[in-house]
Short mmCIF file of C-alpha atoms in Angstrom, two decimals:
data_model
loop_
_atom_site.label_atom_id
_atom_site.label_comp_id
_atom_site.label_asym_id
_atom_site.label_seq_id
_atom_site.Cartn_x
_atom_site.Cartn_y
_atom_site.Cartn_z
CA MET A 1 0.00 0.00 0.00
CA GLY A 2 2.90 2.36 -0.59
CA LYS A 3 6.12 3.80 0.77
CA HIS A 4 6.03 5.74 4.04
CA TYR A 5 8.94 7.79 5.39
CA LEU A 6 8.80 9.09 8.94
CA LEU A 7 11.26 11.93 9.34
CA ASN A 8 12.06 13.59 12.66
CA LEU A 9 14.04 16.83 12.43
CA TYR A 10 16.01 18.44 15.28
CA ASP A 11 18.06 21.62 15.77
CA CYS A 12 16.06 23.61 13.23
CA SER A 13 15.54 27.36 13.41
CA PHE A 14 12.56 28.78 15.27
CA VAL A 15 11.79 31.19 12.44
CA LEU A 16 11.62 28.53 9.72
CA LEU A 17 9.54 26.15 11.81
CA ASN A 18 7.06 28.90 12.64
CA ASP A 19 6.58 30.17 9.06
CA GLU A 20 3.29 28.71 7.88
CA LEU A 21 3.50 29.98 4.30
CA CYS A 22 7.07 28.76 3.89
CA LEU A 23 6.12 25.31 5.17
CA ILE A 24 3.11 25.10 2.82
CA GLN A 25 5.36 25.91 -0.14
CA LEU A 26 8.00 23.46 1.05
CA LEU A 27 5.58 20.55 1.44
CA GLU A 28 3.92 21.19 -1.91
CA SER A 29 7.33 21.39 -3.59
CA ALA A 30 8.48 18.21 -1.87
CA ALA A 31 5.33 16.39 -2.98
CA THR A 32 5.77 17.50 -6.57
CA ALA A 33 9.48 16.62 -6.56
CA SER A 34 8.55 13.14 -5.34
CA GLY A 35 6.33 12.71 -8.38
CA ALA A 36 3.06 13.18 -6.48
CA THR A 37 0.04 15.38 -7.23
CA VAL A 38 -1.31 17.73 -4.56
CA VAL A 39 -5.12 17.58 -4.37
CA GLN A 40 -5.60 19.90 -1.38
CA THR A 41 -3.46 21.51 1.31
CA ILE A 42 -4.60 22.53 4.78
CA SER A 43 -2.64 24.19 7.55
CA LYS A 44 -2.93 25.59 11.04
CA LYS A 45 -0.75 28.06 12.92
CA PHE A 46 -0.87 27.41 16.64
CA GLU A 47 -0.44 29.93 19.45
CA PRO A 48 2.00 30.85 20.82
CA GLN A 49 3.94 28.93 18.15
CA GLY A 50 3.89 25.80 16.02
CA VAL A 51 2.54 24.92 12.59
CA THR A 52 0.83 21.93 11.00
CA VAL A 53 0.64 21.53 7.22
CA ILE A 54 -0.97 18.53 5.52
CA CYS A 55 -1.24 17.93 1.78
CA LEU A 56 -3.76 15.40 0.55
CA LEU A 57 -2.12 13.78 -2.48
CA SER A 58 -3.53 11.66 -5.26
CA GLU A 59 -0.96 9.18 -3.92
CA SER A 60 -1.65 9.44 -0.10
CA HIS A 61 -0.31 12.36 2.01
CA ILE A 62 2.57 14.49 3.23
CA SER A 63 2.51 16.28 6.58
CA ILE A 64 4.60 18.34 8.96
CA HIS A 65 4.06 19.24 12.60
CA THR A 66 6.51 21.70 14.16
CA TRP A 67 7.60 22.64 17.67
CA PRO A 68 9.66 25.78 16.96
CA GLU A 69 10.43 26.38 20.63
CA GLU A 70 12.26 23.05 20.70
CA GLY A 71 13.65 23.23 17.15
CA LYS A 72 11.79 20.03 16.26
CA ALA A 73 9.52 18.86 13.45
CA ALA A 74 7.83 15.56 12.58
CA VAL A 75 7.34 14.88 8.87
CA ASP A 76 5.51 12.06 7.09
CA VAL A 77 5.92 11.47 3.38
CA TYR A 78 3.65 8.64 2.35
CA THR A 79 3.03 7.83 -1.30
CA CYS A 80 1.76 4.92 -3.36
CA GLY A 81 2.39 4.28 -7.03
CA ASP A 82 5.56 5.24 -8.84
CA CYS A 83 6.53 8.17 -6.60
CA ASP A 84 9.86 8.44 -4.82
CA PRO A 85 9.08 9.98 -1.42
CA LYS A 86 12.75 9.89 -0.42
CA ILE A 87 13.30 12.81 -2.80
CA GLY A 88 10.76 14.86 -0.85
CA CYS A 89 12.41 13.93 2.45
CA ASP A 90 15.83 15.01 1.21
CA MET A 91 14.39 18.34 0.04
CA ILE A 92 12.78 18.99 3.42
CA ILE A 93 15.93 18.07 5.35
CA GLU A 94 17.98 20.42 3.18
CA GLN A 95 15.58 23.36 3.16
CA LEU A 96 14.94 23.27 6.91
CA HIS A 97 18.71 23.20 7.48
CA SER A 98 18.37 20.42 10.00
CA ASN A 99 21.60 19.60 11.81
CA ASN A 100 20.20 16.37 13.13
CA HIS A 101 17.48 14.02 11.94
CA THR A 102 16.19 10.48 12.01
CA LEU A 103 14.55 8.84 9.00
CA SER A 104 12.54 5.64 9.18
CA TYR A 105 11.09 3.78 6.21
CA ILE A 106 8.00 1.60 6.36
CA GLU A 107 6.54 -0.43 3.51
CA ARG A 108 2.78 -0.15 3.99
CA MET B 1 7.03 14.39 19.57
CA GLY B 2 4.09 12.08 20.14
CA LYS B 3 2.64 8.65 19.63
CA HIS B 4 2.14 7.36 16.08
CA TYR B 5 0.21 4.21 15.20
CA LEU B 6 0.40 2.83 11.66
CA LEU B 7 -2.52 0.51 11.04
CA ASN B 8 -2.92 -1.60 7.91
CA LEU B 9 -6.34 -3.20 7.44
CA TYR B 10 -7.11 -6.16 5.16
CA ASP B 11 -10.22 -8.14 4.17
CA CYS B 12 -12.56 -5.19 4.64
CA SER B 13 -15.78 -4.73 2.67
CA PHE B 14 -15.73 -2.79 -0.58
CA VAL B 15 -18.82 -0.81 0.42
CA LEU B 16 -17.42 0.43 3.74
CA LEU B 17 -14.05 1.36 2.24
CA ASN B 18 -15.73 3.30 -0.56
CA ASP B 19 -18.12 5.30 1.66
CA GLU B 20 -16.57 8.76 2.00
CA LEU B 21 -19.13 10.13 4.47
CA CYS B 22 -18.91 7.05 6.67
CA LEU B 23 -15.12 7.28 6.77
CA ILE B 24 -15.21 10.99 7.64
CA GLN B 25 -17.52 10.27 10.55
CA LEU B 26 -15.39 7.31 11.65
CA LEU B 27 -12.13 9.25 11.67
CA GLU B 28 -13.62 12.20 13.51
CA SER B 29 -15.15 9.85 16.08
CA ALA B 30 -11.86 8.00 16.48
CA ALA B 31 -10.00 11.27 16.98
CA THR B 32 -12.44 12.44 19.62
CA ALA B 33 -12.41 9.08 21.38
CA SER B 34 -8.61 9.29 21.53
CA GLY B 35 -8.91 12.61 23.37
CA ALA B 36 -7.94 14.75 20.38
CA THR B 37 -9.60 17.84 18.89
CA VAL B 38 -10.44 17.97 15.18
CA VAL B 39 -9.45 21.32 13.64
CA GLN B 40 -10.31 20.52 10.00
CA THR B 41 -11.20 17.47 7.92
CA ILE B 42 -10.56 17.05 4.20
CA SER B 43 -11.41 14.13 1.97
CA LYS B 44 -11.30 12.92 -1.60
CA LYS B 45 -13.25 10.21 -3.37
CA PHE B 46 -11.24 8.72 -6.19
CA GLU B 47 -12.54 7.18 -9.41
CA PRO B 48 -13.36 4.41 -10.02
CA GLN B 49 -13.02 3.75 -6.26
CA GLY B 50 -10.99 4.64 -3.19
CA VAL B 51 -11.21 7.30 -0.51
CA THR B 52 -8.78 9.45 1.43
CA VAL B 53 -9.79 11.24 4.62
CA ILE B 54 -7.41 13.35 6.70
CA CYS B 55 -8.23 15.18 9.93
CA LEU B 56 -5.89 17.93 11.07
CA LEU B 57 -5.90 17.71 14.86
CA SER B 58 -4.76 20.13 17.53
CA GLU B 59 -2.54 17.17 18.46
CA SER B 60 -1.21 16.16 14.97
CA HIS B 61 -3.31 14.11 12.50
CA ILE B 62 -5.36 11.04 11.66
CA SER B 63 -5.69 9.70 8.12
CA ILE B 64 -7.08 6.84 6.09
CA HIS B 65 -6.41 5.79 2.50
CA THR B 66 -8.53 2.98 1.10
CA TRP B 67 -8.27 0.51 -1.78
CA PRO B 68 -11.80 -0.96 -1.78
CA GLU B 69 -11.12 -3.24 -4.75
CA GLU B 70 -8.45 -4.98 -2.67
CA GLY B 71 -10.25 -4.71 0.69
CA LYS B 72 -7.31 -2.74 2.08
CA ALA B 73 -6.85 0.48 4.03
CA ALA B 74 -3.86 2.30 5.53
CA VAL B 75 -4.56 4.33 8.67
CA ASP B 76 -2.30 6.67 10.65
CA VAL B 77 -3.27 7.88 14.10
CA TYR B 78 -0.64 10.31 15.31
CA THR B 79 -1.15 12.41 18.43
CA CYS B 80 0.95 14.37 20.87
CA GLY B 81 0.01 15.37 24.41
CA ASP B 82 -2.19 13.29 26.67
CA CYS B 83 -4.19 11.54 23.95
CA ASP B 84 -4.44 7.78 23.63
CA PRO B 85 -4.38 7.07 19.87
CA LYS B 86 -4.67 3.32 20.50
CA ILE B 87 -8.33 3.91 21.40
CA GLY B 88 -8.91 5.42 17.96
CA CYS B 89 -7.16 2.49 16.28
CA ASP B 90 -9.30 -0.04 18.11
CA MET B 91 -12.46 1.83 17.10
CA ILE B 92 -11.43 1.86 13.43
CA ILE B 93 -10.52 -1.85 13.43
CA GLU B 94 -13.88 -2.68 14.98
CA GLN B 95 -16.05 -0.44 12.83
CA LEU B 96 -14.42 -1.48 9.55
CA HIS B 97 -14.91 -5.15 10.55
CA SER B 98 -11.37 -5.97 9.54
CA ASN B 99 -10.62 -9.68 9.64
CA ASN B 100 -6.91 -9.08 9.41
CA HIS B 101 -4.69 -6.15 10.36
CA THR B 102 -1.20 -5.11 11.35
CA LEU B 103 -0.53 -2.38 13.90
CA SER B 104 2.84 -0.72 14.36
CA TYR B 105 3.70 1.82 17.05
CA ILE B 106 6.35 4.49 16.69
CA GLU B 107 7.40 6.97 19.36
CA ARG B 108 8.10 10.15 17.40
#
């Protein structure tokens, strides 16, 4: 039922992790780079900080939840079909300038 | 960064897995039963069959992707804070009458 990467990011900047628009653009770009099609994107900016972005894809979903005050984010890139979700993970790791991350792969 | 259950369901009925409204109600009920708060729900009915439902929660997200023609569904119940996402998983397993499932737990 697809390829699912669970990516935990640490030591990221507060500003990046709290920028809702930036994170929407990043997730949509990562989905497209993985070969997926974005059907709909929703997001929520929490108070006093923190952002969630979720893209519903034709091929499953991609999501990010951030804790800017701790420099942490949890990302899921889950796709079925011929996509390569690892490409999206690599883009997110690079663009959030994470100094430390864990990446787990699960075949669904 | 929270508790994440990855639930794969097999041998489910075509009709249940292709019922978008039913799946929306099920996911929202499962989220609430887990102690989470639904911020927004989005869904997509695919042609010729298949449904995706994703709820953005105050405490992360819950999602389902279905392949009715194969009797399969992939569910994620991911929550932070004091929620108990296992309760939501049990509700989904029961209400989709799955005869066969796998459940993986990941501490994010």
